[in-house]
Coordinates of C-alpha atoms and ligand atoms in Angstrom, one line a residue:
M1 CA 7.4 10.0 -50.1
E2 CA 6.5 13.5 -51.3
K3 CA 8.8 16.2 -49.9
Q4 CA 6.9 18.4 -47.5
P5 CA 7.3 22.2 -47.5
K6 CA 8.7 24.0 -44.5
V7 CA 5.9 26.5 -43.6
L8 CA 5.9 29.7 -41.5
V9 CA 2.7 31.3 -40.4
T10 CA 2.6 34.9 -39.0
G11 CA -0.3 36.0 -36.7
S12 CA -1.0 32.4 -35.9
G13 CA -2.9 33.1 -32.7
G14 CA -5.6 35.0 -34.5
Q15 CA -9.1 33.8 -35.6
I16 CA -7.9 32.2 -38.9
G17 CA -4.3 31.4 -37.8
T18 CA -5.4 29.2 -34.9
E19 CA -7.3 26.8 -37.2
L20 CA -5.1 27.1 -40.2
V21 CA -2.0 26.1 -38.3
R22 CA -3.8 22.9 -37.2
A23 CA -4.9 22.1 -40.8
L24 CA -1.4 22.8 -42.1
R25 CA 0.2 20.6 -39.4
S26 CA -2.1 17.7 -40.2
M27 CA -1.3 18.1 -43.9
H28 CA 2.4 18.7 -43.8
G29 CA 3.5 17.3 -40.4
T30 CA 3.6 19.1 -37.1
E31 CA 7.4 19.7 -37.2
N32 CA 7.2 21.3 -40.7
V33 CA 4.9 24.2 -39.6
L34 CA 6.3 27.0 -37.5
S35 CA 3.6 29.1 -35.9
T36 CA 4.6 32.7 -35.0
D37 CA 2.8 35.5 -33.2
L38 CA 3.5 38.8 -31.5
I39 CA 1.8 37.4 -28.3
P40 CA 3.6 34.4 -26.8
R41 CA 1.6 31.2 -27.2
D42 CA -0.9 30.9 -24.3
R43 CA -3.5 28.7 -25.8
D44 CA -3.5 25.2 -27.3
E45 CA -3.2 25.5 -31.1
G46 CA -4.2 21.9 -31.6
A47 CA -1.2 19.7 -32.0
E48 CA 1.8 21.1 -30.2
G49 CA 4.5 22.2 -32.5
P50 CA 7.2 24.7 -33.2
F51 CA 6.4 28.3 -32.1
A52 CA 8.4 31.5 -32.2
Q53 CA 7.4 34.9 -30.9
L54 CA 7.6 37.4 -33.9
D55 CA 6.8 41.0 -34.4
V56 CA 6.2 41.2 -38.1
T57 CA 7.7 44.7 -38.3
D58 CA 11.0 43.1 -37.2
T59 CA 12.3 42.0 -40.6
E60 CA 15.6 40.8 -39.2
S61 CA 14.0 38.3 -36.9
F62 CA 11.7 37.1 -39.7
V63 CA 14.8 36.5 -41.9
A64 CA 16.5 34.7 -39.1
L65 CA 13.5 32.3 -38.8
L66 CA 13.5 31.8 -42.6
E67 CA 17.1 30.8 -42.5
E68 CA 17.0 28.7 -39.3
H69 CA 14.0 26.7 -40.3
K70 CA 14.7 26.6 -44.1
I71 CA 11.2 28.0 -44.8
N72 CA 9.8 27.8 -48.3
H73 CA 6.1 28.5 -47.8
V74 CA 4.9 31.6 -45.8
Y75 CA 1.3 32.4 -44.7
H76 CA 1.5 36.0 -43.7
L77 CA -1.7 36.5 -41.6
A78 CA -0.8 39.2 -39.1
A79 CA -2.9 42.3 -39.6
L80 CA -5.2 44.8 -37.9
L81 CA -8.8 44.6 -39.1
S82 CA -11.1 47.4 -40.3
S83 CA -12.6 48.9 -37.2
K84 CA -9.5 48.8 -35.1
G85 CA -7.5 50.1 -38.1
E86 CA -9.5 53.4 -38.1
K87 CA -8.4 54.0 -34.4
N88 CA -4.7 53.9 -35.3
I89 CA -4.1 54.5 -39.0
D90 CA -0.2 54.7 -38.8
L91 CA 0.1 51.5 -37.0
T92 CA -2.3 49.8 -39.4
W93 CA -0.3 51.0 -42.4
N94 CA 3.0 49.8 -40.8
I95 CA 1.7 46.4 -39.9
N96 CA -0.6 45.7 -42.8
F97 CA 1.5 47.2 -45.6
E98 CA 5.0 48.2 -44.6
A99 CA 5.7 45.0 -42.8
H100 CA 4.2 43.0 -45.7
R101 CA 6.4 44.9 -48.3
K102 CA 9.6 44.1 -46.3
L103 CA 8.5 40.4 -45.7
L104 CA 7.8 40.0 -49.4
A105 CA 11.3 41.3 -50.3
A106 CA 12.8 38.9 -47.7
C107 CA 10.8 36.0 -49.1
Y108 CA 12.1 36.8 -52.6
S109 CA 15.8 37.1 -51.5
H110 CA 15.5 33.9 -49.4
N111 CA 14.0 31.8 -52.2
V112 CA 10.7 31.2 -50.5
D113 CA 8.7 29.6 -53.3
R114 CA 5.1 30.3 -52.2
V115 CA 3.5 33.1 -50.1
F116 CA -0.1 33.5 -49.0
F117 CA -1.5 37.0 -48.3
P118 CA -5.0 37.4 -46.8
S119 CA -7.0 40.2 -48.5
T120 CA -10.6 41.2 -47.7
I121 CA -13.9 42.5 -49.0
G122 CA -12.6 45.7 -47.3
V123 CA -10.8 46.5 -50.6
Y124 CA -14.1 47.5 -52.0
G125 CA -15.6 50.9 -51.5
P126 CA -18.5 53.2 -52.4
T127 CA -17.7 53.1 -56.1
T128 CA -17.8 49.3 -56.3
P129 CA -21.0 47.5 -57.4
R130 CA -22.4 46.1 -54.2
Q131 CA -24.4 43.2 -55.7
M132 CA -22.4 40.3 -57.2
T133 CA -19.2 42.3 -56.9
P134 CA -17.0 41.3 -59.9
Q135 CA -13.5 40.0 -59.5
F136 CA -12.1 43.0 -61.4
T137 CA -13.8 46.2 -60.5
S138 CA -13.4 49.6 -58.9
F139 CA -11.3 49.7 -55.7
Q140 CA -11.7 52.9 -53.7
P141 CA -11.8 51.7 -50.1
S142 CA -12.8 54.2 -47.4
T143 CA -10.8 52.6 -44.6
V144 CA -7.1 52.4 -43.9
Y145 CA -7.5 48.7 -43.7
G146 CA -8.9 48.5 -47.2
I147 CA -6.2 50.8 -48.5
T148 CA -3.4 48.6 -47.0
K149 CA -5.0 45.5 -48.4
I150 CA -5.5 46.7 -52.0
T151 CA -2.0 48.1 -51.9
G152 CA -0.7 44.7 -50.6
E153 CA -2.5 43.0 -53.5
L154 CA -1.0 45.4 -56.0
W155 CA 2.5 44.8 -54.5
N156 CA 2.0 41.1 -54.7
Q157 CA 1.1 41.4 -58.4
Y158 CA 4.2 43.6 -59.0
Y159 CA 6.4 41.0 -57.3
K160 CA 4.9 38.2 -59.3
S161 CA 5.3 40.0 -62.7
R162 CA 8.7 41.6 -62.0
Y163 CA 10.4 38.8 -60.0
G164 CA 8.2 35.8 -60.6
L165 CA 7.5 35.4 -56.8
D166 CA 4.5 33.1 -56.4
V167 CA 2.2 35.1 -54.1
R168 CA -1.4 34.0 -53.7
S169 CA -4.3 35.8 -52.1
L170 CA -8.0 35.6 -51.1
R171 CA -10.4 38.4 -50.4
Y172 CA -12.0 36.9 -47.2
P173 CA -15.5 38.0 -46.4
G174 CA -16.6 38.1 -42.7
V175 CA -15.3 34.9 -41.1
I176 CA -17.6 33.0 -38.7
S177 CA -16.0 30.5 -36.3
Y178 CA -16.2 29.4 -32.6
E179 CA -12.6 28.9 -31.5
V180 CA -11.3 32.5 -31.4
I181 CA -13.8 35.4 -31.2
P182 CA -12.6 38.0 -33.8
E183 CA -11.7 41.5 -32.6
G184 CA -11.5 44.8 -34.3
G185 CA -13.6 44.0 -37.4
T186 CA -16.8 45.2 -38.9
T187 CA -18.2 41.7 -39.4
D188 CA -17.6 40.6 -35.8
F189 CA -21.3 40.7 -35.0
S190 CA -21.8 37.5 -36.9
V191 CA -19.7 35.6 -34.2
E192 CA -20.6 37.8 -31.2
M193 CA -24.3 37.1 -31.7
F194 CA -23.8 33.3 -31.1
F195 CA -21.9 33.8 -27.9
E196 CA -24.1 36.6 -26.4
L197 CA -27.4 34.8 -27.2
K198 CA -26.0 31.6 -25.6
R199 CA -24.5 33.3 -22.6
K200 CA -26.9 36.2 -21.9
G201 CA -30.0 35.6 -24.1
H202 CA -29.6 39.1 -25.6
Y203 CA -27.4 40.8 -28.2
V204 CA -26.9 44.5 -28.8
C205 CA -26.0 44.7 -32.5
Y206 CA -23.8 47.6 -33.6
L207 CA -25.2 47.4 -37.2
K208 CA -28.7 48.0 -38.5
K209 CA -30.8 44.9 -38.8
D210 CA -30.9 44.9 -42.7
T211 CA -27.2 45.4 -43.3
R212 CA -26.3 42.6 -45.7
L213 CA -22.7 41.4 -45.8
P214 CA -20.9 38.4 -47.4
M215 CA -19.7 35.8 -44.9
I216 CA -18.0 32.4 -44.8
Y217 CA -17.7 29.6 -42.2
M218 CA -14.3 28.6 -41.0
P219 CA -14.2 25.1 -42.5
D220 CA -14.7 26.8 -45.9
V221 CA -11.9 29.3 -45.1
I222 CA -9.5 26.5 -44.5
K223 CA -10.7 24.7 -47.6
A224 CA -10.3 27.8 -49.8
T225 CA -6.9 28.7 -48.4
L226 CA -5.4 25.3 -48.8
G227 CA -7.2 24.8 -52.2
L228 CA -5.6 28.0 -53.5
M229 CA -2.1 27.2 -52.1
Q230 CA -2.2 23.7 -53.6
A231 CA -3.3 24.7 -57.0
E232 CA -0.9 24.4 -59.9
V233 CA 0.6 27.8 -60.8
H234 CA -0.8 27.5 -64.4
Q235 CA -4.3 27.3 -63.0
L236 CA -4.1 30.8 -61.5
S237 CA -5.2 33.7 -63.7
T238 CA -4.6 36.4 -61.2
S239 CA -2.1 37.2 -58.5
M240 CA -4.5 39.8 -57.0
G241 CA -6.8 38.5 -54.3
Y242 CA -9.5 36.1 -55.5
N243 CA -13.1 37.0 -54.7
L244 CA -14.5 34.5 -52.2
S245 CA -17.8 34.0 -50.5
G246 CA -19.9 31.4 -48.7
F247 CA -23.2 33.2 -48.3
S248 CA -24.6 36.6 -47.4
L249 CA -26.7 37.6 -44.4
T250 CA -28.1 40.5 -42.4
P251 CA -28.1 40.6 -38.6
A252 CA -31.9 40.1 -38.6
E253 CA -31.6 37.0 -40.8
L254 CA -28.9 35.5 -38.6
F255 CA -31.0 36.3 -35.5
E256 CA -34.1 34.7 -37.0
E257 CA -32.1 31.5 -37.8
L258 CA -30.7 31.5 -34.2
Q259 CA -34.2 31.8 -32.7
R260 CA -34.8 28.2 -33.9
Y261 CA -32.2 27.2 -31.3
Y262 CA -32.8 29.9 -28.7
P263 CA -36.5 30.8 -28.9
E264 CA -36.4 33.1 -25.9
A265 CA -33.5 35.2 -27.2
T266 CA -33.8 38.9 -28.0
I267 CA -31.9 41.5 -30.0
S268 CA -31.6 45.3 -30.1
Y269 CA -29.8 47.5 -32.6
E270 CA -27.5 50.4 -31.8
P271 CA -25.6 51.2 -34.9
D272 CA -22.1 52.8 -34.3
A273 CA -19.2 53.9 -36.5
R274 CA -18.9 50.4 -38.0
Q275 CA -22.2 51.0 -39.9
Q276 CA -20.5 53.4 -42.3
I277 CA -17.8 50.9 -43.0
A278 CA -20.3 48.1 -43.6
D279 CA -22.4 50.4 -45.9
S280 CA -19.3 50.8 -48.1
W281 CA -18.8 47.1 -48.6
S282 CA -20.4 44.6 -50.9
E283 CA -23.6 42.7 -50.2
T284 CA -22.9 39.7 -52.4
I285 CA -19.7 38.5 -54.2
D286 CA -19.2 36.9 -57.6
D287 CA -16.5 34.4 -56.8
R288 CA -16.7 32.5 -60.2
T289 CA -13.0 33.3 -61.0
A290 CA -12.0 31.2 -58.0
S291 CA -14.4 28.4 -59.0
D292 CA -13.2 28.4 -62.6
D293 CA -9.5 28.6 -61.9
W294 CA -9.0 26.2 -59.0
G295 CA -12.4 24.6 -58.3
W296 CA -13.6 26.7 -55.3
Q297 CA -17.0 25.6 -53.9
P298 CA -18.2 26.4 -50.4
D299 CA -19.7 23.5 -48.3
Y300 CA -21.8 25.7 -45.9
N301 CA -24.8 27.9 -46.4
M302 CA -26.1 30.1 -43.6
Q303 CA -28.4 27.3 -42.2
G304 CA -25.7 24.7 -42.2
M305 CA -23.2 27.1 -40.6
V306 CA -25.7 28.0 -37.8
K307 CA -26.5 24.3 -37.1
D308 CA -22.8 23.5 -36.7
M309 CA -21.9 26.6 -34.8
V310 CA -24.5 26.2 -32.1
K311 CA -23.1 22.7 -31.3
H312 CA -19.8 24.3 -30.4
V313 CA -20.6 27.7 -28.8
V314 CA -20.3 27.5 -25.0
Ligands
LIG1 C1 -13.4 43.0 -40.9 O1 -14.6 43.1 -40.6 O2 -12.6 43.9 -40.8 C2 -12.9 41.7 -41.4 C3 -12.9 41.6 -42.9 C4 -14.2 41.5 -43.6 O3 -11.9 41.7 -43.5 N1 -13.6 40.6 -40.9

């Protein structure tokens, strides 16, 4: 039987962590995946399995877990998102970059052989082409979130070229899912709209109706993350984040599609500070490097995603 890796996931109670832990456990075995989060586990993460409370700024505790569980794969998901990040820039730098820098050093010194780092479309900025944003382009993000993530990508690249540490990364677009409602992001409207229309019949959107942003449905997030982590090292042409996208949509387009399911629903638009962040990000993404290198292909377009989401939103 193939030897299974021993996996540690940080930020496992978040939107992606909750579902990724379950996928990793069904692939590698429940006992081989240690989920960790700052907040003690209070919700069912699918199959029960090992859990440890962990503050990612506490490198000593992280190292103790690496040693105790003989970890060799780390998925470091813990981070603050774009909108929340602007409200506390020092905390965002400390969690999103400083903690990552120290965790990466610990992974290297403890012979971890594969690390996953989630990056984001937030690494782009006003100087980046907004249509079909290329893999290699201008990165001048206007949020602290984007600054921490592009710095993290560069740090990963440095560790890979200087020390040979196998660090892999994806630039996630807005992630749509129904298990955990995301908080503190700029793309959160794409999830909130489902729940508000179902529960209240009305949604007040904080972005303008025609703000186009790249998105992806959770099953494709899991597919992409596992696909990248399972690829052979020789298939990977970059240790920066791979561009990734499922589809792009505007709030008005999503609402129109949702009206097929909730014909009485209504929407209003009250743009706030998040509009400026959204306006600095890409509208569409060129993710052909991911397709060419390790065969990335999304399964869901917007219509398929909405059809599936409405079955699950309560
Ligand atoms: C956010 O909106 O901050 C995140 C992201 C695109 O990284 N969802």
